[in-house]
Coordinates of C-alpha atoms and ligand atoms in Angstrom, one line a residue:
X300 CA 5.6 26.3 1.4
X301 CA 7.9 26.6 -1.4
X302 CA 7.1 26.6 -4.9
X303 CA 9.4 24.3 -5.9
X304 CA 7.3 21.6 -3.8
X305 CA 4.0 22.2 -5.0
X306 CA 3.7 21.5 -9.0
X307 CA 0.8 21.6 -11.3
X308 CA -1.0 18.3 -12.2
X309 CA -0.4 18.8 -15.7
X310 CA 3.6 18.7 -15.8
X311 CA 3.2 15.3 -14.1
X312 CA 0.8 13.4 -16.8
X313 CA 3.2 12.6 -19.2
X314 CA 6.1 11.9 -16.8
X315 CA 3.6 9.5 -14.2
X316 CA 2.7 7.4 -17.7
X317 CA 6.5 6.7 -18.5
X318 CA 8.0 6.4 -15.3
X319 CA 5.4 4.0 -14.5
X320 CA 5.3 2.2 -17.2
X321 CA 9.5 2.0 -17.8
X322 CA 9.1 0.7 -14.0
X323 CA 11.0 -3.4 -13.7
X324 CA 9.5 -4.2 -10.3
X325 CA 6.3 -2.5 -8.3
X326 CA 4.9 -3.0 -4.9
X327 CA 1.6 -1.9 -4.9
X328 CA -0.2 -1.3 -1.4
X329 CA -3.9 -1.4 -0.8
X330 CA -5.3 0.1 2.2
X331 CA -7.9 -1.0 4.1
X332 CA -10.6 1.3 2.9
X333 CA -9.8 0.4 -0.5
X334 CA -11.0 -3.3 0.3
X335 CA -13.1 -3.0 2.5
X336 CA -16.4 -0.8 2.5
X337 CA -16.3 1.6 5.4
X338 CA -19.6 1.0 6.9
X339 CA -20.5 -3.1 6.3
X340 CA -16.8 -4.3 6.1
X341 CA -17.5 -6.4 2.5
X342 CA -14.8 -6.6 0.1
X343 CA -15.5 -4.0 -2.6
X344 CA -15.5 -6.8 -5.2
X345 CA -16.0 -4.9 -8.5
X346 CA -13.3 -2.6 -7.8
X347 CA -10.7 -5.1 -6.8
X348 CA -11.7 -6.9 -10.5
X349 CA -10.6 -3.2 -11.8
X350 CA -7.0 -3.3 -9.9
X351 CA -6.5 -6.9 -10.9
X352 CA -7.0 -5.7 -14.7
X353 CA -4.6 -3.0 -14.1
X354 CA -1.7 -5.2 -12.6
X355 CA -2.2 -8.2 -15.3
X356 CA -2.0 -5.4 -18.0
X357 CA 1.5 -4.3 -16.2
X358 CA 2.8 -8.2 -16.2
X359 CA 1.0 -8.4 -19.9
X360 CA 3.5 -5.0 -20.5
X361 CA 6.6 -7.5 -18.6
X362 CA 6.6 -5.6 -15.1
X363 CA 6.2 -7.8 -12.0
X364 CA 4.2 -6.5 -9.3
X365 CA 4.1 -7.7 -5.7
X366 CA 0.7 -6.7 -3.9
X367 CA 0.8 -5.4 0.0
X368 CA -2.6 -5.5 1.0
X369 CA -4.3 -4.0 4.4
X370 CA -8.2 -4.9 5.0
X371 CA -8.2 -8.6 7.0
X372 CA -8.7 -6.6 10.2
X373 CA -11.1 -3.9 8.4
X374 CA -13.0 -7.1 6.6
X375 CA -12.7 -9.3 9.4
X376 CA -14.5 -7.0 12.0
X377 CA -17.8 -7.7 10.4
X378 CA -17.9 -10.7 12.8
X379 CA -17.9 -8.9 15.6
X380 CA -20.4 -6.4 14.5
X381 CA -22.8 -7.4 17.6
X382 CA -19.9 -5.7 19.7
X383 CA -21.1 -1.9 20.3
X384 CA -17.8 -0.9 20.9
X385 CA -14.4 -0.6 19.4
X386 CA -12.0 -4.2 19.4
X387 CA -9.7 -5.1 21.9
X388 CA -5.8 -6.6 20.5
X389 CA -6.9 -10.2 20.6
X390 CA -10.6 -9.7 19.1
X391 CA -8.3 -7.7 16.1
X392 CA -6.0 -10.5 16.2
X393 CA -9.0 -12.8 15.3
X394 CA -10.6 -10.5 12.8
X395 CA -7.5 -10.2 10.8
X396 CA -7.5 -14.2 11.2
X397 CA -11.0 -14.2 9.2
X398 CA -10.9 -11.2 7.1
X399 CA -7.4 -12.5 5.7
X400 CA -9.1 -15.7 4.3
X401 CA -12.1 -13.5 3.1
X402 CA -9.4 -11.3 1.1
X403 CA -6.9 -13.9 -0.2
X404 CA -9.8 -15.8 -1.7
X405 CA -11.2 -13.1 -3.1
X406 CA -7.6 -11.5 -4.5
X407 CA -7.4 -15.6 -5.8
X408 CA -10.8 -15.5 -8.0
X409 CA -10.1 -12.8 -9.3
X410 CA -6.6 -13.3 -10.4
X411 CA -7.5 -17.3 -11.6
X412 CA -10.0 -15.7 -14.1
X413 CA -6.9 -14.5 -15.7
X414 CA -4.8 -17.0 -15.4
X415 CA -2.7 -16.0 -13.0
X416 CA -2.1 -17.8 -9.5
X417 CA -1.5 -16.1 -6.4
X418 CA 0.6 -16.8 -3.5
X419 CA 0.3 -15.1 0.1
X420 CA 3.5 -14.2 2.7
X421 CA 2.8 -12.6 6.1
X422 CA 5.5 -11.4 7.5
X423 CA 6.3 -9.5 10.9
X424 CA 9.1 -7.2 11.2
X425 CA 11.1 -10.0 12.7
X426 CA 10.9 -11.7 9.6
X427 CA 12.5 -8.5 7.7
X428 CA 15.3 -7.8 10.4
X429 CA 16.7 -11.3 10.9
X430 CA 18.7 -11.9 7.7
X431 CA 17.5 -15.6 7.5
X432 CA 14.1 -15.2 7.6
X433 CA 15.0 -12.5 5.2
X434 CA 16.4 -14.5 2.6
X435 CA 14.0 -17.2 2.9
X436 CA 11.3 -14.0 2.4
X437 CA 12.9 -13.3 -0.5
X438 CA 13.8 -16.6 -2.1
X439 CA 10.1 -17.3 -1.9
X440 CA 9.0 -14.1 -3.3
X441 CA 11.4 -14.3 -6.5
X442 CA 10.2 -17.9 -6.9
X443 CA 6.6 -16.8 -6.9
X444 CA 7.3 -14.2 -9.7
X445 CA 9.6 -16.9 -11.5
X446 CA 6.2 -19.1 -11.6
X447 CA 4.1 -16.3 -12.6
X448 CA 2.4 -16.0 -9.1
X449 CA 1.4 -12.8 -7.9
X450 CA 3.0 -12.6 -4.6
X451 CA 0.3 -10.9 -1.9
X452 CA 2.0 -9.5 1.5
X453 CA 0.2 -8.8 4.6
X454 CA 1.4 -8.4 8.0
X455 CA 1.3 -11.6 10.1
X456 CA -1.4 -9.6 12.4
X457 CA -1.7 -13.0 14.7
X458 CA 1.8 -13.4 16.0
X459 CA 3.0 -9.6 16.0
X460 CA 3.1 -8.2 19.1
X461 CA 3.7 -4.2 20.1
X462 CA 7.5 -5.4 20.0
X463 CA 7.9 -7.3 16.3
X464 CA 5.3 -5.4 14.6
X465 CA 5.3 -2.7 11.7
X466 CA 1.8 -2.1 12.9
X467 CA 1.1 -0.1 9.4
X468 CA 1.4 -1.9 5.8
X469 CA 3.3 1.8 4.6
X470 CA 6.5 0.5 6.0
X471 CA 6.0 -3.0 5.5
X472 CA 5.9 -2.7 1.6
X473 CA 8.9 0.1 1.2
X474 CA 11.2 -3.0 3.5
X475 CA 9.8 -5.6 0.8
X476 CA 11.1 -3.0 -2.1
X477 CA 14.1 -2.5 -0.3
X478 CA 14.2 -6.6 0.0
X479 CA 13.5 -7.4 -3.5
X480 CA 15.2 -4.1 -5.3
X481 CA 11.8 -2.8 -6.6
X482 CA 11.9 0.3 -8.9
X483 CA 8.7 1.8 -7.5
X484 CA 6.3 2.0 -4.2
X485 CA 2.6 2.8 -5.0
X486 CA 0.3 3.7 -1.7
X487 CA -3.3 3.3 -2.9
X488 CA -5.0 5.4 -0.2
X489 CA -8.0 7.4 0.3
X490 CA -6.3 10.6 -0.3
X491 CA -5.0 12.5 -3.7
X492 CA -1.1 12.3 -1.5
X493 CA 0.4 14.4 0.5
X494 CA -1.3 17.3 1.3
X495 CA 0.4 20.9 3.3
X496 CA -2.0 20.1 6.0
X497 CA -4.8 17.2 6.4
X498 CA -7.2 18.0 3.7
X499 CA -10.2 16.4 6.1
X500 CA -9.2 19.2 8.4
X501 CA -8.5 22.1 5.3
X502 CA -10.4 21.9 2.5
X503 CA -7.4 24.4 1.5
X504 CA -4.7 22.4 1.6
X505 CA -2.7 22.1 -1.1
X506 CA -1.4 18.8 -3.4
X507 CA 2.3 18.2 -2.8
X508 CA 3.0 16.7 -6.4
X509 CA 6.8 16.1 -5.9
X510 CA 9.5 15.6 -3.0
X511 CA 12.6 15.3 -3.7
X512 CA 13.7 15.2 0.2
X513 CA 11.9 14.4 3.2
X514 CA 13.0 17.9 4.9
X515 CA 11.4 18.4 8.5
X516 CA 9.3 21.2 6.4
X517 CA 7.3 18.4 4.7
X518 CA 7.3 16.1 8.1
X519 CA 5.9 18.9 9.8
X520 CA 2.9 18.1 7.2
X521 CA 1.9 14.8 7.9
X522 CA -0.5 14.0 10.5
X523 CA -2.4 10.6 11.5
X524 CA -5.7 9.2 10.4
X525 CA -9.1 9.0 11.3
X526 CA -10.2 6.6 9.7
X527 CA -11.6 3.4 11.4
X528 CA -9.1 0.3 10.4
X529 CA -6.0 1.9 8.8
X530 CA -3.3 2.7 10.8
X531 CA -0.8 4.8 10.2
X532 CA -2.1 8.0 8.2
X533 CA 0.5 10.4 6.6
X534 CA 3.1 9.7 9.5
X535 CA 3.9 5.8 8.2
X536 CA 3.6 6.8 4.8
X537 CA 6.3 9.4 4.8
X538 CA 8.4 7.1 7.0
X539 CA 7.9 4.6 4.2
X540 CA 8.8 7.2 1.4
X541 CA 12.7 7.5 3.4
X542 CA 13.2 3.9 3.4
X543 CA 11.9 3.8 -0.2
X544 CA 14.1 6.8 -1.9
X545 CA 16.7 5.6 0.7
X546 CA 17.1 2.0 -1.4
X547 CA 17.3 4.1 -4.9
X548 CA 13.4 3.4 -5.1
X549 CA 10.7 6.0 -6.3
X550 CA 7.7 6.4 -4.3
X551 CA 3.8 7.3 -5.3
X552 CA 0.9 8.0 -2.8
X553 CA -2.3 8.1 -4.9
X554 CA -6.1 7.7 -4.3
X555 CA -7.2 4.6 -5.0
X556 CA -11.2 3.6 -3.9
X557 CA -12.1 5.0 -7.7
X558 CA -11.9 2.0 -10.6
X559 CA -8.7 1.4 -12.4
X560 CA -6.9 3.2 -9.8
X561 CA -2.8 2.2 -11.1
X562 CA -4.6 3.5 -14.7
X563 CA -5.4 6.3 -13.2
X564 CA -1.9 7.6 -12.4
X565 CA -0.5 6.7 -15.7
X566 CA -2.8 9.1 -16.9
X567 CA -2.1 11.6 -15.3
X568 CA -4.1 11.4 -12.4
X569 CA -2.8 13.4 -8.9
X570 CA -0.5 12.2 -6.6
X571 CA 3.1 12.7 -4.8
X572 CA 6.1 11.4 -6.3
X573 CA 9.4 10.6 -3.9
X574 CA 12.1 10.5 -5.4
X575 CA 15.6 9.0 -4.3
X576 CA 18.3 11.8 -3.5
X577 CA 20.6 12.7 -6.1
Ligands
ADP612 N1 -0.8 16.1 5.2 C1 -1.7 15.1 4.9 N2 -2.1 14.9 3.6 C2 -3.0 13.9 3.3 N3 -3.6 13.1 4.2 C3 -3.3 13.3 5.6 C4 -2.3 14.3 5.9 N4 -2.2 14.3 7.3 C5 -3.0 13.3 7.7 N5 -3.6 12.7 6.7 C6 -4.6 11.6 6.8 O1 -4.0 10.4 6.4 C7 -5.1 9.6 5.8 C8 -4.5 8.5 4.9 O2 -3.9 7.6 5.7 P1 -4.6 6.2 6.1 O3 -6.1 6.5 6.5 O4 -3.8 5.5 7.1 O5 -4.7 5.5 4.8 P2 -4.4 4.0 4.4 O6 -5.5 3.1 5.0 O7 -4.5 4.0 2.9 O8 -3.1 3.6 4.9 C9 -5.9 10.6 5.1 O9 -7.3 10.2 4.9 C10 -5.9 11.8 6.1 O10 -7.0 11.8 7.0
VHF613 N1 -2.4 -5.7 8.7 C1 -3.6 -4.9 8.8 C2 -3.4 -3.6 8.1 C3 -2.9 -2.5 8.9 C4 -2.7 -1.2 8.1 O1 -1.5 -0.8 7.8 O2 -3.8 -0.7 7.6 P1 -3.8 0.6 6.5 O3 -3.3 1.8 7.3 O4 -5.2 0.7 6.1 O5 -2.8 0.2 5.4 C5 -4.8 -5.5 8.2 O6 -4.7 -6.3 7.3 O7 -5.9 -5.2 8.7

């Protein structure tokens, strides 16, 4: 791999802390085994209270940050846990149907206690390529940040089919950036970033700190996932990093299950940085 790729954590400390927090407009994504606890499918409560801190300090700071968040399936699933086997579509379609509720209300307590209200959109890929539904998308989003609601995206997991649907929340938040101009994409995910090879299958592979172009070299890198509920592993992510960098925006893809995980980048924490071409 060339050098130029691979950079040591501490030449990005410093530069993490100020591009995040010189950021306008973030999307952050959570992934479903962020929220949800891998084996028993509850909501990790006392962690999501340590992201909410983290994103009211950012609007505290005069950032706006819009929250893409996986887990209704992953959270949902617990009602079927008399099943010894794994879903079918239409027993997912219902879990995400119940999990949703279980994470929106959660998301809502926590953001109440500090004064902030929330407001959910779920949104197919329809809803992104049609330019009315679109607009309407975005009107609604902007009006939420206007009021000081915390807009919280999902996809609508009950009416996409194999056809309409992103089918991986990666993409899905780099098309809202692209929709509402954001500065910055932050994947919250189970891994550091992008690794040379799958770090579950080489404990040797090495931290890609910084792309600077999505060259078939780095695609050749990214492989799927095994975990349970998420979706797209690597593959979605670095699909989402070209739509990203292509709209001007910078991307992050960080680990996020530990507490005060948007903290944790600002200080220095590792992680890949996209960055838009030149
Ligand atoms: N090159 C790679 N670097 C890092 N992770 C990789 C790579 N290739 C595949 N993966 C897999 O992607 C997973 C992260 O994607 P995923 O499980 O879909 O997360 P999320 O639920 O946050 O979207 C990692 O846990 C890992 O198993
Ligand atoms: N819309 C699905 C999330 C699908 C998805 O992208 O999951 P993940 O790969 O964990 O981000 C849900 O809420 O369960």
């Amino acid at each position: 791999m060339s050098s130029l790729l691979v950079q040591q954590r501490s030449t990005a400390a410093p530069t993490s802390s100020i591009r995040l927090a010189s950021a306008r407009r973030l999307i952050v994504k959570i992934g479903s085994a962020l929220i949800g606890d891998a084996e028993t499918g509850e909501i990790r409560g006392p962690w999501l209270e340590t992201l909410i801190e983290d994103v009211v300090r950012f609007f505290a700071r005069g950032q706006q940050v819009i929250l893409v968040t996986s887990g209704a399936v992953a959270v949902g699933s617990s009602h079927f846990n008399h099943l010894d086997r794994s879903l079918r579509v239409e027993e997912k379609k219902t879990a995400a149907a119940m999990g949703q509720v279980q994470i929106m209300c959660a998301y809502e307590r926590s953001f109440r206690r500090h004064g902030f209200g929330v407001g959910q959109i779920l949104l197919t890929r329809e809803d992104i390529d049609d330019q009315h539904r679109r607009l309407n998308a975005a009107s609604t989003l902007h009006q939420l940040l206007k009021v000081g609601a915390v807009p919280i995206i999902n996809e609508n997991d009950t009416t996409a089919t194999a056809e309409i649907c992103f089918g991986d929340n990666d993409r899905l938040a780099a098309r809202v950036a692209q929709l509402v101009n954001a500065d910055v994409v932050v994947l919250l995910s189970n891994v550091d970033g992008l690794f040379s090879e799958n770090p579950h299958d080489n404990p040797a592979a090495r931290l890609v700190t910084q792309v600077r172009c999505i060259t078939p070299e780095i695609e050749a890198m990214a492989g799927h996932s095994l975990a349970r509920h998420s979706s797209g592993g690597m593959v979605t992510k670095l699909m989402a990093a070209r739509i990203a960098t292509d709209a001007g925006c910078e991307m992050i893809i960080a680990r996020g299950d530990k507490s005060y995980p948007l903290a944790a980048i600002e200080n220095g924490g590792p992680s890949t940085w996209f960055f838009p071409p030149l």
